Amino acid sequence: MISVDTLAENKAFAEKEAADFPMFANPDKTVARAYGVIAPDAPPDRQRARRHTFYIDPAGNIAFIDKAVKPRSSGPDIVAKLAELNVPKRK
């Protein structure tokens, strides 16, 4: 997960939600801009990252971008998309 929040904010979020996945703090928004999830015309105080899920294949290519992420069902949605993309399940 990439977030435009600070490392401290990400750490607090991870502890609160018992997150067991890696998070990348990107408060300067360079990575978020590179992936196009911040509107280029947004004023600095309104530059929030849109919630997208990028599926990256083993060669490092973007296989799919989900631009309609639903937080309540994102876990099962990701599992379904990985199956659709023929990603083998972990053992």
PDB file of C-alpha atoms in Angstrom, residues 15-57:
ATOM      1  CA  GLU A  15      -1.380  -0.507  14.610  1.00  0.00           C
ATOM      2  CA  LYS A  16      -5.034   0.539  14.841  1.00  0.00           C
ATOM      3  CA  GLU A  17      -6.134  -1.771  12.002  1.00  0.00           C
ATOM      4  CA  ALA A  18      -3.683  -4.607  12.798  1.00  0.00           C
ATOM      5  CA  ALA A  19      -2.443  -4.364   9.206  1.00  0.00           C
ATOM      6  CA  ASP A  20      -0.202  -7.228   8.168  1.00  0.00           C
ATOM      7  CA  PHE A  21       0.928  -5.822   4.827  1.00  0.00           C
ATOM      8  CA  PRO A  22       3.696  -3.412   3.869  1.00  0.00           C
ATOM      9  CA  MET A  23       2.961   0.291   3.622  1.00  0.00           C
ATOM     10  CA  PHE A  24       5.010   2.966   1.902  1.00  0.00           C
ATOM     11  CA  ALA A  25       4.830   6.519   3.210  1.00  0.00           C
ATOM     12  CA  ASN A  26       4.888   8.998   0.321  1.00  0.00           C
ATOM     13  CA  PRO A  27       4.175  12.390   1.920  1.00  0.00           C
ATOM     14  CA  ASP A  28       5.944  14.278  -0.883  1.00  0.00           C
ATOM     15  CA  LYS A  29       3.511  12.573  -3.312  1.00  0.00           C
ATOM     16  CA  THR A  30       6.132  11.766  -5.981  1.00  0.00           C
ATOM     17  CA  VAL A  31       5.102   8.131  -6.377  1.00  0.00           C
ATOM     18  CA  ALA A  32       1.387   8.987  -6.212  1.00  0.00           C
ATOM     19  CA  ARG A  33       1.870  11.556  -8.978  1.00  0.00           C
ATOM     20  CA  ALA A  34       3.863   9.065 -11.078  1.00  0.00           C
ATOM     21  CA  TYR A  35       0.950   6.611 -10.879  1.00  0.00           C
ATOM     22  CA  GLY A  36      -1.543   9.351 -11.723  1.00  0.00           C
ATOM     23  CA  VAL A  37      -3.647   9.068  -8.580  1.00  0.00           C
ATOM     24  CA  ILE A  38      -3.474  12.769  -7.707  1.00  0.00           C
ATOM     25  CA  ALA A  39      -5.354  15.198  -9.905  1.00  0.00           C
ATOM     26  CA  PRO A  40      -2.673  17.359 -11.575  1.00  0.00           C
ATOM     27  CA  ASP A  41      -4.828  20.481 -11.315  1.00  0.00           C
ATOM     28  CA  ALA A  42      -5.652  20.063  -7.605  1.00  0.00           C
ATOM     29  CA  PRO A  43      -4.408  22.864  -5.363  1.00  0.00           C
ATOM     30  CA  PRO A  44      -1.671  21.722  -2.948  1.00  0.00           C
ATOM     31  CA  ASP A  45      -3.999  21.643   0.068  1.00  0.00           C
ATOM     32  CA  ARG A  46      -6.483  19.409  -1.834  1.00  0.00           C
ATOM     33  CA  GLN A  47      -4.023  16.857  -3.242  1.00  0.00           C
ATOM     34  CA  ARG A  48      -5.481  13.612  -1.945  1.00  0.00           C
ATOM     35  CA  ALA A  49      -4.600  10.306  -3.550  1.00  0.00           C
ATOM     36  CA  ARG A  50      -7.518   8.573  -5.237  1.00  0.00           C
ATOM     37  CA  ARG A  51      -8.008   5.025  -4.024  1.00  0.00           C
ATOM     38  CA  HIS A  52      -6.838   2.729  -6.832  1.00  0.00           C
ATOM     39  CA  THR A  53      -5.444  -0.801  -6.793  1.00  0.00           C
ATOM     40  CA  PHE A  54      -2.632  -1.561  -9.232  1.00  0.00           C
ATOM     41  CA  TYR A  55      -1.986  -5.211 -10.089  1.00  0.00           C
ATOM     42  CA  ILE A  56       1.642  -5.639 -11.133  1.00  0.00           C
ATOM     43  CA  ASP A  57       2.664  -8.795 -13.025  1.00  0.00           C
TER      44      ASP A  57
END
